Amino acid sequence: MTQDMIHQENGVFPAVCPLDCPDTCGLLLHKENGKIVKVTGNPDHPVTQGAICNKVRNMAERVYHPERLMYPLRRVGAKGEGVFEQISWDEAIFEITERFKALTEEYGSESILPYSFYGNMGIIGVDGMDRRFFNALGSSKLKQSICNSAGNEGWKSVMGINAGTLPEETIQSDLIIVWGGNIVSTNMHQVVLAEKARKNNGAKVIVIDVHKNQTGQWADWFIPLHPGTDTALAIGIMHILFRDGLVNEAFMEQYTLGHAELREHVKEYTPEYVSSITGIPAEHIEELAVMYGRAEAAYIHIGNGLQHHDNGGMAIRSIACLPGLTGHWLKPGGGAAKSNGGYSSMNGDALERPDLRPNPEARTINMNRIGEALAMTDKPIKGMFVYCSNPLVVAPDTERVRTGFAREDLFTVVHDLFMTDTAKYADIVLPATSSFENTDVFASYWHPYIQLQEPVIPAQGESKGNVELFSLLGRAMGFPEAAFSETEEEMIARALDYPDNPYLDGVTLSALKEHRHVKLNLTPYASYLDHLPTPSGRIELYSEALAAAGLPPLPTYVPLKEGYDGIRRGRGHQYPLMFISPPTHNFLNSTFANVPKHQKLEKEPFLQIHPEDAAERSIEDGMWVSVYNDRGTFEARAKIVEKMLPGTVVSQGLWWDADGRKQRANALTSDRLADLGEGATFFSTVVEVRPN
């Protein structure tokens, strides 16, 4: 099948969307004369059913982009200039391995740090041979906490497993609350399911967010609030549920821990008090709580945005407690979900081979603090290997990150499809394959289907995938031959061989080859509440583990650390505005920001600013403005809108620097860590804005 697809010049071939998106769509790739000419959805996929977003629809433009890297390169100019010469793969492998051996000899293996995330969601490509290589090398470890770690820890502190309501059930919901997620742009098939619930059940859709984005416009009721105050709103809803007898006492007694303590704790969170924090009128808080409490099957869809605050873990934890009060878990279509990735967890040890590591206690560097880490003088980082990520755009406090990557004594390798902002600072740049050129397995963190991707086109130019690249490096370093000689298919079989996860029963490589997508075994889902892997085995409204860690054991509102405290506006302060930088509709983080079609759709960076805030600063619509704080400056064109409460400014999308303008939004963001999971705090950022 693989060879047939690669060498067949014309036809339509199955594929999987590789983007970091919950939908993980089934695709069809249309080939003419050996090239992909069109990308469409696969109507045979049980959940995505042929509908795909504009990002992946235009993926061929990225695959065949004229600026795509085709050969290994060595830097010959200054770091950041982007001046390179072409070299062979043999030269590149030799130079990398010799430099890594020398650094290990002089500074120790922990002087080398991998930096990666999920620019491609293929499990073998990003959680497989690469991890084996850095384990065998004994490098420093990377804590990959830039996206969802705070929210995952908050959710698991209540439910124990990183999983909740399955999406296909939500067509039975009669109330859907989308909390902090722009699902029209980032989870379009949940929108499709919600529309079915609207049609079949008369379901109402409520969106709670700081910004009236596309999802807020689609909702039946949009509720704006101040950034970082979601915890207070969730506890205010609890107050009303207990006060008005809208809780399910029998459910709480059977399935929860700490409901009596929580009942007392929330009494101080009156609608009036919560209104003063969130900016939501008290009567709206009352109406929201009553709608939720009286619904038959209410579903809460928790997005990624609100966890990117100082108090992000507690925000997710507090929202996750709500269906534990009402018992909506017992109704098909009820409950909540932050991520369903726990259902498809695979055999990580077999993939990553931690047994190869000579130093199991090696230090761990948090990827959010890469700027700080690169400035360390005690046990400094001397080597970096960056892949599936673009830290000079996506990491917080990017000016400090740039300074770190500009160090002449830092040997840096970047493996990517393009000469990214980060790659310009590399010593060696290696061309990467696209997912359509690889064999890999994909699991959704939303729906219950595992999918197989086999190559549809040959590797372009001299590009190599992660498995091939790290296999070459491992063998060149003299690491155990067997570990660095496995094929992609052998690794997939190992990943799926995981008796600890009963949801994987029946998901095999042979089944995937035959059917392309295979549904998880959902038999255990029927007794989800009876085997929660929390310490108590119950929904933990009160968490002894958090108490032991010195954190509030009950949902508790803690104001943000920087500037705005949620109760007063920031007037009179040096940086009086909250700055939020959520995804844009046509980019995915920094991916697609260099593709002309997507650039044309997004036009340029915009700063959405409320009319009151614009008037105070003599800012007119369409004017170029500077957004700034002590960390840096970001430039954008002002767009005066009433899509958020006064005191908040919004810029969607992560742009690469271009045309001499400062377009990196993360130049403004802090590398502070969230309350749980050491997560990122991108949205707890205060700024001022002035006309250019």
XYZ file of C-alpha atoms in Angstrom:
692
model
C 0.000 0.000 0.000
C 2.786 2.437 0.965
C 4.815 1.958 -2.203
C 1.659 2.010 -4.302
C 0.634 5.392 -2.922
C 4.076 6.932 -3.300
C 4.641 5.764 -6.855
C 1.107 6.053 -8.207
C 1.074 9.273 -10.179
C -2.664 9.876 -10.130
C -5.458 9.021 -7.737
C -7.084 9.788 -4.404
C -5.381 8.490 -1.265
C -6.279 8.408 2.447
C -4.377 10.558 4.927
C -4.657 12.176 8.355
C -4.487 15.837 9.317
C -1.252 16.240 11.335
C -2.091 19.572 12.978
C -2.244 20.093 16.744
C -6.025 20.201 16.755
C -8.549 18.031 18.589
C -10.426 17.033 15.430
C -7.606 14.946 13.845
C -9.548 14.802 10.587
C -9.528 12.016 8.053
C -8.316 13.359 4.708
C -8.201 12.456 1.049
C -5.178 13.594 -0.970
C -5.757 14.068 -4.705
C -2.658 13.470 -6.844
C -1.976 14.436 -10.425
C 1.357 13.711 -12.106
C 2.800 12.674 -8.777
C 1.891 15.869 -6.890
C -0.856 16.615 -4.373
C -3.183 19.054 -6.101
C -6.092 19.046 -3.677
C -6.818 18.134 -0.051
C -10.376 17.194 0.884
C -12.050 15.577 3.864
C -12.645 11.833 4.008
C -16.427 11.277 4.166
C -15.843 7.786 5.570
C -14.384 9.114 8.819
C -17.065 8.499 11.478
C -16.660 11.853 13.250
C -15.159 14.356 10.832
C -17.255 13.016 7.911
C -15.545 14.881 5.086
C -15.570 18.384 6.560
C -12.167 20.032 7.017
C -10.907 23.507 7.882
C -9.251 26.002 5.580
C -5.851 25.414 7.164
C -5.457 21.800 6.071
C -7.442 22.350 2.869
C -4.502 24.463 1.699
C -1.816 22.122 3.072
C -0.439 21.395 -0.411
C 0.713 25.015 -0.619
C 2.813 24.383 2.472
C 4.150 21.042 1.212
C 5.255 22.592 -2.100
C 6.107 26.046 -0.738
C 8.964 27.573 -2.792
C 10.843 28.428 0.415
C 10.711 24.907 1.781
C 14.115 23.607 2.901
C 15.458 20.868 0.632
C 19.064 20.294 1.757
C 21.127 20.364 4.962
C 22.706 23.752 5.618
C 25.630 25.087 7.678
C 25.694 28.655 8.993
C 28.338 30.902 7.431
C 27.003 34.291 8.540
C 26.270 35.778 11.931
C 23.548 34.204 14.030
C 20.204 35.617 13.016
C 21.319 36.718 9.536
C 20.108 33.522 7.902
C 23.200 33.070 5.733
C 23.989 29.394 5.122
C 25.834 27.078 2.751
C 24.598 23.721 1.482
C 26.265 20.608 2.886
C 25.678 16.877 2.560
C 23.811 14.721 5.044
C 27.043 12.873 5.830
C 28.694 16.171 6.725
C 25.699 17.226 8.845
C 25.519 13.959 10.786
C 29.283 13.970 11.338
C 29.355 17.570 12.581
C 26.375 17.131 14.916
C 27.640 13.923 16.480
C 31.224 15.208 16.841
C 29.990 18.415 18.500
C 27.676 16.477 20.824
C 30.506 14.116 21.763
C 32.805 17.072 22.479
C 30.194 18.895 24.563
C 29.512 15.718 26.540
C 33.233 15.254 27.178
C 33.831 18.848 28.271
C 30.558 19.897 29.942
C 28.591 16.686 30.470
C 25.687 15.333 28.479
C 23.183 17.546 30.318
C 24.738 20.553 28.589
C 22.653 19.468 25.560
C 18.902 20.177 25.478
C 16.227 19.037 23.000
C 13.442 21.551 22.375
C 10.310 20.257 20.662
C 6.550 20.279 20.746
C 3.762 19.067 18.492
C 4.226 20.833 15.178
C 3.277 17.402 13.845
C 0.999 15.210 15.959
C 2.273 11.878 14.654
C 3.096 9.839 17.753
C 6.064 7.951 16.307
C 7.579 11.135 14.918
C 7.484 13.224 18.099
C 7.358 10.690 20.945
C 9.541 7.931 19.550
C 13.013 7.747 18.028
C 13.762 11.330 19.050
C 13.124 10.502 22.704
C 15.289 7.376 22.389
C 18.146 9.457 21.036
C 18.131 12.042 23.812
C 17.634 9.351 26.447
C 20.646 7.427 25.166
C 22.619 10.673 24.922
C 21.787 11.518 28.547
C 20.772 15.066 27.647
C 18.800 17.387 29.876
C 15.091 16.626 29.808
C 12.498 19.059 28.476
C 9.229 19.683 30.304
C 6.742 20.206 27.477
C 4.370 22.472 29.352
C 3.784 25.303 26.884
C 0.220 24.339 25.998
C -2.036 22.267 28.231
C -0.173 21.173 31.350
C -1.892 23.546 33.791
C -5.348 22.574 32.570
C -4.555 18.873 32.470
C -3.358 18.924 36.075
C -6.390 20.942 37.135
C -8.744 18.475 35.460
C -6.943 15.412 36.815
C -7.054 16.836 40.351
C -10.832 16.365 40.107
C -11.314 13.397 37.757
C -7.975 11.546 37.857
C -7.815 10.795 34.130
C -7.271 13.203 31.277
C -10.601 12.256 29.720
C -14.285 13.123 29.957
C -17.460 13.178 27.872
C -17.043 11.717 24.383
C -17.949 14.132 21.583
C -20.485 11.965 19.782
C -22.636 11.993 22.923
C -23.044 15.752 22.830
C -25.732 15.561 20.170
C -27.916 14.532 23.134
C -27.066 17.616 25.192
C -29.729 20.216 25.877
C -27.257 22.841 27.120
C -23.703 23.286 25.832
C -21.336 25.690 27.560
C -18.144 26.461 25.667
C -15.811 27.932 28.281
C -12.643 29.633 27.032
C -12.444 27.976 23.612
C -12.862 29.347 20.095
C -14.140 26.052 18.695
C -15.331 27.543 15.397
C -11.636 28.027 14.631
C -10.069 25.211 16.668
C -12.612 22.347 16.975
C -15.053 22.782 14.094
C -16.623 19.328 14.358
C -17.760 20.019 17.922
C -19.651 22.912 16.360
C -21.282 20.450 13.940
C -22.336 18.227 16.849
C -23.656 21.217 18.761
C -25.735 22.216 15.764
C -27.267 18.736 15.750
C -28.075 19.141 19.439
C -29.692 22.482 18.662
C -31.813 20.936 15.918
C -32.735 17.722 17.738
C -33.058 18.886 21.345
C -33.481 22.628 21.136
C -30.101 22.875 22.883
C -28.817 26.317 23.837
C -25.152 27.193 23.337
C -23.504 29.534 25.822
C -19.980 30.841 25.274
C -17.972 32.260 28.172
C -14.800 34.058 27.104
C -12.867 37.299 27.357
C -13.321 37.972 23.639
C -16.295 37.675 21.304
C -14.520 35.650 18.643
C -16.179 33.565 15.918
C -17.516 31.134 18.521
C -18.954 33.916 20.657
C -20.759 35.277 17.601
C -22.212 31.827 16.860
C -23.509 31.299 20.409
C -27.058 31.820 21.637
C -25.609 33.766 24.556
C -22.108 35.209 24.811
C -20.899 36.093 28.316
C -17.769 38.279 28.448
C -15.623 38.406 31.572
C -12.325 39.863 32.712
C -9.256 37.707 31.959
C -8.229 35.306 34.700
C -11.513 35.475 36.620
C -13.040 32.197 35.409
C -12.480 30.517 38.772
C -14.586 33.131 40.518
C -17.430 32.616 38.034
C -17.344 28.824 38.444
C -17.480 29.126 42.237
C -20.244 31.711 41.968
C -22.276 29.177 39.969
C -21.624 26.617 42.737
C -22.907 29.112 45.308
C -26.233 29.422 43.493
C -26.529 25.669 42.828
C -26.168 24.905 46.533
C -28.297 27.872 47.614
C -31.205 27.041 45.324
C -31.139 23.263 45.776
C -30.047 22.642 42.196
C -27.471 20.044 43.230
C -27.931 16.281 43.076
C -27.462 15.206 46.695
C -27.573 11.476 45.967
C -24.973 11.805 43.222
C -22.628 13.844 45.401
C -22.934 11.326 48.222
C -22.111 8.390 45.980
C -19.522 9.814 43.603
C -17.800 12.830 45.155
C -15.411 13.705 47.956
C -15.644 17.006 49.816
C -19.121 18.238 48.907
C -19.921 19.233 52.487
C -16.744 21.310 52.755
C -17.386 22.860 49.357
C -20.957 23.806 50.313
C -19.639 25.924 53.178
C -16.673 27.284 51.263
C -18.696 28.804 48.390
C -21.107 30.768 50.584
C -18.949 33.900 50.368
C -19.015 33.840 46.537
C -22.307 35.683 46.186
C -23.439 36.835 42.740
C -22.669 40.424 43.710
C -19.133 39.566 44.857
C -18.446 37.464 41.776
C -19.813 40.252 39.569
C -17.303 42.679 41.092
C -14.485 40.318 40.096
C -15.596 39.091 36.681
C -17.424 42.108 35.271
C -20.499 39.935 34.602
C -23.771 41.439 35.906
C -25.052 39.590 38.982
C -28.367 38.832 37.290
C -26.535 37.119 34.420
C -24.616 34.958 36.866
C -27.943 33.977 38.450
C -29.493 33.157 35.080
C -26.483 31.126 33.959
C -26.406 29.043 37.145
C -30.131 28.307 37.017
C -29.966 27.315 33.331
C -27.127 24.943 34.133
C -28.732 23.494 37.241
C -32.091 22.873 35.571
C -30.740 21.408 32.328
C -31.336 17.709 31.745
C -27.995 17.003 30.078
C -25.599 19.932 30.301
C -22.161 19.607 28.700
C -19.231 21.941 29.455
C -16.570 22.133 26.758
C -13.415 23.570 28.344
C -11.057 25.328 25.952
C -7.321 25.954 26.121
C -7.355 29.701 26.633
C -8.252 30.132 30.279
C -5.518 27.790 31.521
C -2.853 30.212 30.252
C -3.093 32.344 33.378
C -1.301 32.394 36.709
C -4.402 30.690 38.153
C -5.101 28.534 35.071
C -4.941 25.144 36.771
C -7.406 26.193 39.445
C -9.722 27.640 36.794
C -9.967 24.280 35.021
C -10.266 22.450 38.346
C -13.157 24.672 39.422
C -15.089 24.232 36.182
C -14.466 20.468 36.268
C -16.221 20.306 39.643
C -19.539 21.630 38.304
C -21.020 18.406 36.836
C -19.992 16.700 40.071
C -22.535 18.880 41.881
C -25.415 18.439 39.440
C -24.845 14.807 38.466
C -24.964 15.634 34.767
C -22.382 12.868 34.315
C -25.212 10.339 34.536
C -26.990 11.670 31.456
C -25.832 10.893 27.880
C -24.563 14.189 26.554
C -23.904 15.522 30.051
C -20.662 16.093 31.920
C -17.594 17.944 30.670
C -14.330 17.531 28.790
C -11.018 19.341 28.744
C -9.183 16.698 26.694
C -9.877 13.052 25.919
C -6.277 12.098 25.245
C -6.216 9.768 28.246
C -8.428 7.264 26.441
C -5.801 6.688 23.744
C -2.639 6.647 25.872
C -0.039 4.309 24.367
C 3.051 2.438 25.533
C 5.365 5.377 26.095
C 8.192 3.368 27.616
C 8.353 1.074 24.593
C 8.519 4.099 22.312
C 10.828 6.376 24.266
C 13.075 3.757 25.900
C 13.925 5.551 29.177
C 15.968 2.449 30.056
C 18.609 3.712 27.613
C 19.313 6.759 29.782
C 22.587 6.564 31.739
C 21.438 9.387 34.070
C 17.762 8.879 35.048
C 17.954 11.840 37.445
C 19.042 14.314 34.758
C 17.798 17.854 35.215
C 14.571 19.017 33.597
C 14.264 22.379 31.831
C 10.797 23.901 31.495
C 10.263 24.911 27.870
C 8.442 28.064 29.005
C 11.677 29.240 30.598
C 14.037 28.589 27.721
C 15.157 32.229 27.753
C 16.112 31.969 31.405
C 17.716 28.551 30.852
C 19.929 29.827 28.028
C 21.212 32.587 30.335
C 22.364 30.163 33.056
C 26.057 30.372 33.893
C 26.048 27.441 36.317
C 25.938 24.233 34.254
C 25.159 26.199 31.096
C 23.335 24.808 28.089
C 25.902 24.462 25.321
C 23.917 22.540 22.701
C 20.312 22.774 21.455
C 18.363 20.559 19.076
C 15.085 22.182 17.991
C 12.417 20.287 16.049
C 8.635 20.501 15.623
C 8.711 23.929 17.268
C 9.670 27.549 16.613
C 10.616 28.956 20.039
C 11.598 32.425 18.824
C 7.920 32.934 17.957
C 5.985 30.656 20.323
C 7.971 30.820 23.577
C 7.230 33.567 26.121
C 9.535 36.547 26.660
C 10.914 36.125 23.153
C 13.490 38.908 23.309
C 15.230 37.008 26.095
C 14.874 33.821 24.045
C 16.460 35.538 21.034
C 19.360 36.720 23.172
C 19.925 33.141 24.311
C 19.886 31.688 20.804
C 22.277 34.431 19.647
C 25.045 33.136 21.917
C 28.097 32.258 19.840
C 29.044 29.483 22.275
C 25.685 27.723 21.797
C 25.743 24.974 19.168
C 22.225 24.783 17.727
C 20.610 22.353 15.315
C 17.141 23.030 13.855
C 15.135 20.414 11.939
C 12.219 22.061 10.119
C 10.459 22.496 6.802
C 11.321 26.205 6.640
C 13.931 28.758 7.579
C 11.989 29.873 10.631
C 12.925 32.741 12.924
C 14.585 30.107 15.126
C 16.408 28.376 12.264
C 18.163 31.631 11.386
C 20.068 31.279 14.666
C 21.102 27.658 14.054
C 24.552 26.359 13.203
C 23.110 23.395 11.303
C 19.671 23.418 9.640
C 18.178 20.099 8.513
C 15.254 19.743 6.069
C 12.206 17.952 7.504
C 9.553 15.930 5.739
C 5.885 16.796 5.860
C 3.546 14.271 7.455
C 2.323 13.186 4.005
C 5.828 11.811 3.374
C 5.931 9.659 6.545
C 4.462 6.586 8.193
C 2.907 7.403 11.558
C -0.036 6.804 13.861
C -2.379 9.530 15.083
C -4.617 9.653 18.132
C -7.133 12.422 18.730
C -7.337 14.199 22.065
C -11.052 14.656 21.383
C -12.631 11.763 19.460
C -12.100 7.998 20.020
C -10.433 6.960 16.746
C -6.828 5.967 16.053
C -5.628 6.562 12.470
C -2.736 5.411 10.316
C -0.815 7.667 7.957
C 1.329 6.102 5.245
C 3.425 8.104 2.770
C 1.497 9.482 -0.181
C 4.422 11.314 -1.798
C 8.183 10.732 -1.581
C 10.342 12.829 0.726
C 10.838 16.174 -0.992
C 14.422 17.066 -1.849
C 16.748 15.551 0.729
C 14.339 15.986 3.633
C 14.103 13.338 6.329
C 11.512 12.502 8.956
C 12.265 12.388 12.665
C 12.471 8.604 12.824
C 15.056 8.375 10.057
C 17.008 11.376 11.324
C 17.334 10.223 14.925
C 18.038 6.664 13.817
C 20.994 7.982 11.812
C 22.215 10.097 14.707
C 21.824 7.253 17.193
C 23.836 4.839 15.096
C 26.485 7.480 14.374
C 26.843 8.046 18.120
C 27.344 4.314 18.648
C 24.153 3.831 20.643
C 22.549 0.333 20.851
C 21.913 -0.807 17.284
C 18.616 -2.576 17.993
C 16.981 0.508 19.507
C 17.930 2.684 16.523
C 17.108 0.248 13.745
C 13.386 -0.306 14.245
C 11.046 0.685 11.449
C 8.077 2.967 11.852
C 5.709 0.000 11.626
C 7.589 -1.883 14.340
C 7.388 1.166 16.578
C 3.658 1.575 15.930
C 3.091 -2.058 16.907
C 5.046 -1.486 20.134
C 3.073 1.662 20.937
C -0.269 -0.118 20.545
C 0.821 -3.129 22.624
C -0.251 -1.664 25.963
C -2.413 -3.901 28.180
C -2.488 -1.176 30.871
C -4.961 0.732 28.676
C -8.080 -1.383 27.982
C -9.369 1.284 25.588
C -6.690 0.110 23.116
C -8.037 -3.444 22.966
C -8.472 -4.368 19.315
C -6.464 -1.411 17.992
C -3.624 -3.073 16.091
C -1.352 -2.228 13.209
C -3.046 -4.826 11.000
C -6.478 -3.395 11.774
C -5.236 0.103 10.978
C -3.741 -1.071 7.685
C -7.066 -2.607 6.733
C -9.425 0.138 7.907
C -7.231 3.301 8.180
C -9.117 4.339 11.327
C -10.072 2.096 14.255
C -12.338 3.007 17.139
C -11.117 2.604 20.687
C -12.724 -0.123 22.778
C -15.240 1.945 24.742
C -16.506 -0.838 26.984
C -14.785 0.693 30.057
C -16.443 4.051 29.316
C -19.791 2.697 30.497
C -18.412 2.543 34.051
C -16.293 5.696 33.818
C -17.348 7.041 37.225
C -16.756 3.724 38.968
C -13.024 3.558 38.272
C -11.747 7.124 38.472
C -7.991 7.039 39.131
C -8.086 9.736 41.820
C -6.589 8.909 45.256
C -10.106 8.400 46.639
C -11.602 6.839 43.502
C -14.191 9.642 43.527
C -14.685 13.054 41.949
C -12.448 15.097 44.236
C -14.132 18.403 45.001
C -11.666 18.508 47.903
C -8.114 17.457 47.047
C -5.813 16.167 49.763
C -2.999 16.068 47.209
C -3.308 19.802 46.547
C -3.485 20.514 50.261
C -0.286 18.518 50.782
C 1.365 20.601 48.052
C 0.423 23.822 49.859
C -2.338 24.719 47.402
C -6.026 25.361 48.088
C -7.761 21.965 48.359
C -11.124 23.499 47.379
C -11.846 25.668 44.341
C -10.551 29.106 45.317
C -10.187 32.313 43.329
C -6.634 33.673 43.413
C -6.056 36.971 41.543
C -3.476 37.206 38.791
C 0.051 38.097 39.818
C 0.750 40.813 37.294
C -1.057 44.137 37.482
C -4.779 43.674 36.945
C -6.449 41.969 39.906
C -9.910 41.389 38.502
C -11.621 43.736 40.958
C -10.398 47.130 39.807
C -9.486 48.481 36.412
C -5.835 49.199 35.851
C -6.049 53.011 35.373
C -3.176 54.830 36.975
C -0.875 51.853 36.666
C 2.117 51.753 34.342
C 0.605 48.946 32.273
C -3.166 49.192 32.730
C -4.406 46.844 29.981
C -4.622 43.057 29.875
C -3.164 41.623 26.657
C -4.574 38.376 25.217
C -3.087 36.660 22.145
C -5.325 33.688 21.197
C -5.105 31.716 17.929
C -6.291 33.299 14.728
C -8.659 31.535 12.353
C -6.139 30.771 9.589
C -2.911 30.075 11.517
C -2.104 27.375 14.037
C 0.384 28.965 16.435
C 3.185 29.995 14.033
C 2.321 27.355 11.416
C 0.964 28.816 8.132
C 2.155 32.321 9.075
C 4.559 32.145 6.103
C 2.053 30.759 3.570
C 0.837 33.546 1.210
C -2.787 32.342 1.028
C -3.099 32.312 4.804
C -1.303 35.638 5.130
C -3.751 37.132 2.632
C -6.706 35.818 4.630
C -5.380 37.266 7.893
C -3.944 40.407 6.189
C -1.732 41.643 9.039
C -1.517 41.686 12.838
C -4.444 43.556 14.409
C -4.899 44.783 17.953
C -8.552 44.752 18.958
C -9.151 47.551 21.441
C -12.346 48.740 23.135
C -13.651 52.200 22.113
C -13.216 53.522 25.679
C -9.580 52.442 25.811
C -8.907 53.745 22.296
C -10.403 57.164 23.075
C -8.268 57.511 26.210
C -5.152 57.028 24.052
C -6.211 59.030 20.970
C -6.127 55.849 18.915
C -8.164 55.758 15.722
C -9.347 52.686 13.824
C -6.728 51.446 11.352
C -3.858 53.282 13.035
C -0.582 51.437 13.654
C 0.062 51.119 17.372
C 2.795 49.849 19.677
C 1.840 47.479 22.460
C 4.569 47.414 25.083
C 5.731 46.544 28.571
C 9.080 45.974 30.294
C 9.750 42.845 28.231
C 9.307 44.163 24.734
C 7.175 45.739 22.027
C 4.633 44.385 19.558
C 3.294 46.376 16.610
C -0.137 45.966 15.061
C -2.929 47.860 13.356
C -5.683 49.047 15.696
C -9.169 47.653 15.264
C -11.684 49.398 17.516
C -14.387 46.920 18.540
C -16.698 46.151 21.461
C -15.880 42.431 21.530
C -14.405 42.439 25.059
C -14.815 44.366 28.261
C -12.883 47.635 28.607
C -9.394 47.054 29.950
C -8.556 44.138 27.647
C -6.813 44.231 24.263
C -6.647 41.244 21.926
C -4.317 40.253 19.095
C -5.051 36.946 17.394
C -2.314 34.819 15.848
C 1.448 34.396 16.102
C 3.222 36.171 13.258
C 6.842 35.848 12.196
C 8.826 39.089 12.156
C 8.518 40.799 8.771
C 8.843 44.119 6.948
C 10.859 45.649 9.763
C 7.910 45.552 12.157
C 7.956 43.909 15.557
C 5.310 41.236 15.037
C 6.127 38.737 17.802
C 3.293 38.946 20.313
C 5.209 36.799 22.777
C 7.794 39.545 23.181
C 5.290 40.839 25.747
C 4.471 37.636 27.625
C 6.051 36.451 30.852
C 7.778 33.134 31.503
C 6.079 32.876 34.905
C 4.601 29.460 35.539
C 0.965 28.677 36.320
C -0.303 27.365 39.632
C -0.441 23.747 38.405
C 1.627 21.716 35.954
C 4.244 24.459 35.543
C 2.168 25.660 32.618
C 2.522 28.815 30.545
C 0.947 32.121 31.586
C 0.702 33.789 28.169
C -2.572 35.548 28.925
C -1.609 37.000 32.322
C 0.124 39.892 30.610
C -0.271 43.618 31.239
C 0.618 46.249 28.657
C 0.158 49.820 27.541
C -0.706 50.898 23.997
C 0.305 54.055 22.142
C -0.089 55.303 18.566
C 2.993 54.813 16.376
